[in-house]
Amino acid sequence: MRKIDKKKKYFLMAMVFLLIAGAIYRMWPQIQDIFAADDTIALKKKQLIKYRKMLQSVGDLEKSLALAKTTIKQAESGLLTGKTPALAAADIQKVIREMAKESQMEIKSIRVLKPEDVDESLYLSIPVEFVATGVIRQLKEFLYRIMAAPKYWTVQKVKISVRLRRNRSTKSGTLEEITANITINGFLKR
């Protein structure tokens, strides 16, 4: 075998190295595509999983929306039914008179106040002020009937004055007569 001198040996090694580097440089895009295809597939799988989750969440959101609509519909069943604030106030007056009669209270006067916005929303507050007289037990029963009414009513203001009245049918000979000035609010959808 022939001996190659050192200079030629280094020269040949450099040429082989350059030949390999040139081949790698020439083939680099194809090599990248091979490895990038695996990354692309993994990336697309992740995107697909993300989109499936989004589709499931859309279904959950639609169920939540349907439940919220049902809840709102049930909640709005407690609102007043009049088409206008005046009709709603008339409905409140009628029910107050019936409740007072059932509680044996006497209604002295009823006055409808100006409707008010409820926090700039879709609802109006219809205040009705009335004066009722009776004894404490009757007033307690009357207020309970108002608070337990199927419609959403709130007692906004109560002003009570007590007057002693002579009555021979009681043990003490006096009877406390209560005059209550009450303002209640009913709610109406605009």
Coordinates of C-alpha atoms in Angstrom, one line a residue:
M1 CA 0.0 0.0 0.0
R2 CA 1.1 3.4 -0.8
K3 CA 1.8 5.9 1.8
I4 CA 0.0 9.2 1.5
D5 CA 1.8 12.1 2.8
K6 CA 0.3 14.2 5.6
K7 CA -0.6 17.2 3.4
K8 CA -2.6 15.1 1.0
K9 CA -4.2 13.3 3.8
Y10 CA -5.5 16.5 5.3
F11 CA -6.5 17.8 2.0
L12 CA -8.6 14.7 1.2
M13 CA -10.2 14.8 4.7
A14 CA -11.1 18.5 4.1
M15 CA -12.5 17.6 0.7
V16 CA -14.6 14.8 2.1
F17 CA -15.8 17.1 4.9
L18 CA -16.7 19.8 2.3
L19 CA -18.5 17.2 0.1
I20 CA -20.5 16.0 3.1
A21 CA -21.3 19.6 4.2
G22 CA -22.4 20.5 0.7
A23 CA -24.6 17.4 0.5
I24 CA -26.2 18.3 3.9
Y25 CA -26.6 21.9 2.8
R26 CA -28.3 20.8 -0.5
M27 CA -30.6 18.2 1.3
W28 CA -31.3 20.4 4.4
P29 CA -34.9 21.5 3.2
Q30 CA -35.9 17.9 2.7
I31 CA -34.5 16.9 6.1
Q32 CA -36.4 19.8 7.8
D33 CA -39.6 18.7 6.1
I34 CA -39.3 15.2 7.5
F35 CA -38.8 16.5 11.1
A36 CA -41.3 19.3 10.6
A37 CA -44.0 17.0 9.4
D38 CA -44.0 15.3 12.9
D39 CA -44.2 18.7 14.6
T40 CA -47.0 19.8 12.2
I41 CA -49.0 16.7 12.9
A42 CA -48.6 17.2 16.6
L43 CA -49.6 20.8 16.3
K44 CA -52.6 20.0 14.2
K45 CA -53.7 17.3 16.7
K46 CA -53.5 19.9 19.5
Q47 CA -55.6 22.3 17.4
L48 CA -58.1 19.6 16.8
I49 CA -58.4 18.9 20.5
K50 CA -58.8 22.6 21.2
Y51 CA -61.6 22.9 18.6
R52 CA -63.4 19.9 20.0
K53 CA -63.3 21.4 23.5
M54 CA -64.6 24.6 22.1
L55 CA -67.5 22.8 20.5
Q56 CA -68.3 21.0 23.7
S57 CA -68.2 24.3 25.6
V58 CA -70.6 25.8 23.0
G59 CA -73.0 23.0 23.8
D60 CA -72.6 23.7 27.5
L61 CA -73.2 27.4 26.9
E62 CA -76.3 26.7 25.0
K63 CA -77.6 24.6 27.8
S64 CA -76.7 27.3 30.3
L65 CA -78.5 29.9 28.2
A66 CA -81.6 27.8 28.0
L67 CA -81.6 27.3 31.7
A68 CA -81.1 31.0 32.3
K69 CA -84.0 31.8 30.0
T70 CA -86.2 29.4 31.9
T71 CA -85.1 30.9 35.2
I72 CA -85.8 34.4 34.0
K73 CA -89.2 33.4 32.7
Q74 CA -90.1 31.8 36.1
A75 CA -88.8 34.8 37.9
E76 CA -90.8 37.2 35.7
S77 CA -94.0 35.3 36.6
G78 CA -93.8 37.3 39.9
L79 CA -94.0 40.6 38.1
L80 CA -97.1 42.6 37.7
T81 CA -99.2 41.8 34.6
G82 CA -100.6 45.2 33.6
K83 CA -99.7 46.5 30.2
T84 CA -99.1 50.0 31.6
P85 CA -98.0 51.3 35.1
A86 CA -101.6 52.6 35.7
L87 CA -103.1 49.1 35.1
A88 CA -100.5 47.5 37.3
A89 CA -101.2 50.0 40.0
A90 CA -104.9 49.3 39.7
D91 CA -104.1 45.6 40.1
I92 CA -102.1 46.3 43.3
Q93 CA -104.9 48.4 44.7
K94 CA -107.4 45.6 44.1
V95 CA -105.2 43.0 45.8
I96 CA -104.5 45.3 48.7
R97 CA -108.2 45.8 49.3
E98 CA -108.8 42.0 49.2
M99 CA -105.9 41.3 51.6
A100 CA -107.1 44.1 54.0
K101 CA -110.5 42.6 54.0
E102 CA -109.2 39.1 54.7
S103 CA -107.1 40.5 57.6
Q104 CA -110.0 42.6 58.8
M105 CA -108.1 45.9 58.3
E106 CA -109.8 49.0 57.1
I107 CA -108.3 50.9 54.2
K108 CA -108.7 54.6 54.6
S109 CA -107.0 55.8 51.5
I110 CA -104.9 54.5 48.6
R111 CA -102.7 56.6 46.4
V112 CA -100.6 55.6 43.4
L113 CA -97.1 57.2 43.3
K114 CA -95.0 58.0 40.3
P115 CA -93.4 54.9 38.7
E116 CA -89.6 54.7 39.1
D117 CA -86.8 53.0 37.2
V118 CA -85.1 50.1 38.9
D119 CA -81.4 50.8 38.4
E120 CA -81.9 51.8 34.8
S121 CA -83.0 48.3 33.9
L122 CA -85.9 46.7 32.0
Y123 CA -88.1 47.0 35.1
L124 CA -90.2 49.7 36.6
S125 CA -91.1 50.0 40.3
I126 CA -94.8 50.8 40.9
P127 CA -95.2 52.3 44.4
V128 CA -98.6 52.4 46.0
E129 CA -99.2 54.2 49.3
F130 CA -102.1 53.4 51.5
V131 CA -103.4 54.1 55.0
A132 CA -104.9 51.2 56.9
T133 CA -106.3 50.9 60.4
G134 CA -106.8 48.0 62.8
V135 CA -105.2 46.3 65.7
I136 CA -101.7 45.0 65.9
R137 CA -102.6 41.4 65.2
Q138 CA -104.5 42.4 62.1
L139 CA -101.6 44.6 60.9
K140 CA -99.2 41.7 61.4
E141 CA -101.4 39.4 59.4
F142 CA -101.9 42.0 56.7
L143 CA -98.1 42.6 56.4
Y144 CA -97.5 38.9 56.3
R145 CA -100.0 38.5 53.4
I146 CA -98.2 41.3 51.5
M147 CA -94.8 39.7 51.9
A148 CA -96.2 36.2 51.1
A149 CA -98.0 37.4 48.0
P150 CA -97.2 35.5 44.8
K151 CA -96.2 38.7 43.1
Y152 CA -92.8 40.4 43.9
W153 CA -93.8 43.1 46.3
T154 CA -91.5 45.0 48.7
V155 CA -92.6 47.1 51.6
Q156 CA -90.7 50.3 51.1
K157 CA -92.0 52.4 54.0
V158 CA -94.1 51.8 57.1
K159 CA -95.2 54.5 59.4
I160 CA -97.3 53.4 62.4
S161 CA -99.2 55.5 64.9
V162 CA -101.0 54.0 67.9
R163 CA -104.1 55.5 69.5
L164 CA -105.7 54.1 72.6
R165 CA -109.5 53.7 72.4
R166 CA -111.8 52.9 75.2
N167 CA -113.5 49.5 74.7
R168 CA -115.5 47.8 77.4
S169 CA -115.1 44.4 75.8
T170 CA -111.4 44.1 76.7
K171 CA -110.1 43.4 80.2
S172 CA -108.2 46.6 80.5
G173 CA -111.0 48.7 79.1
T174 CA -108.8 50.1 76.3
L175 CA -107.9 49.0 72.8
E176 CA -104.9 50.0 70.8
E177 CA -105.9 51.1 67.4
I178 CA -103.1 51.3 64.9
T179 CA -103.0 53.5 61.8
A180 CA -100.4 52.3 59.4
N181 CA -99.2 54.4 56.5
I182 CA -97.5 51.8 54.2
T183 CA -95.8 52.2 50.8
I184 CA -95.3 49.0 48.8
N185 CA -93.6 48.5 45.5
G186 CA -94.7 46.1 42.8
F187 CA -92.5 45.5 39.7
L188 CA -93.4 45.7 36.1
K189 CA -91.5 44.8 33.0
R190 CA -91.2 47.7 30.6

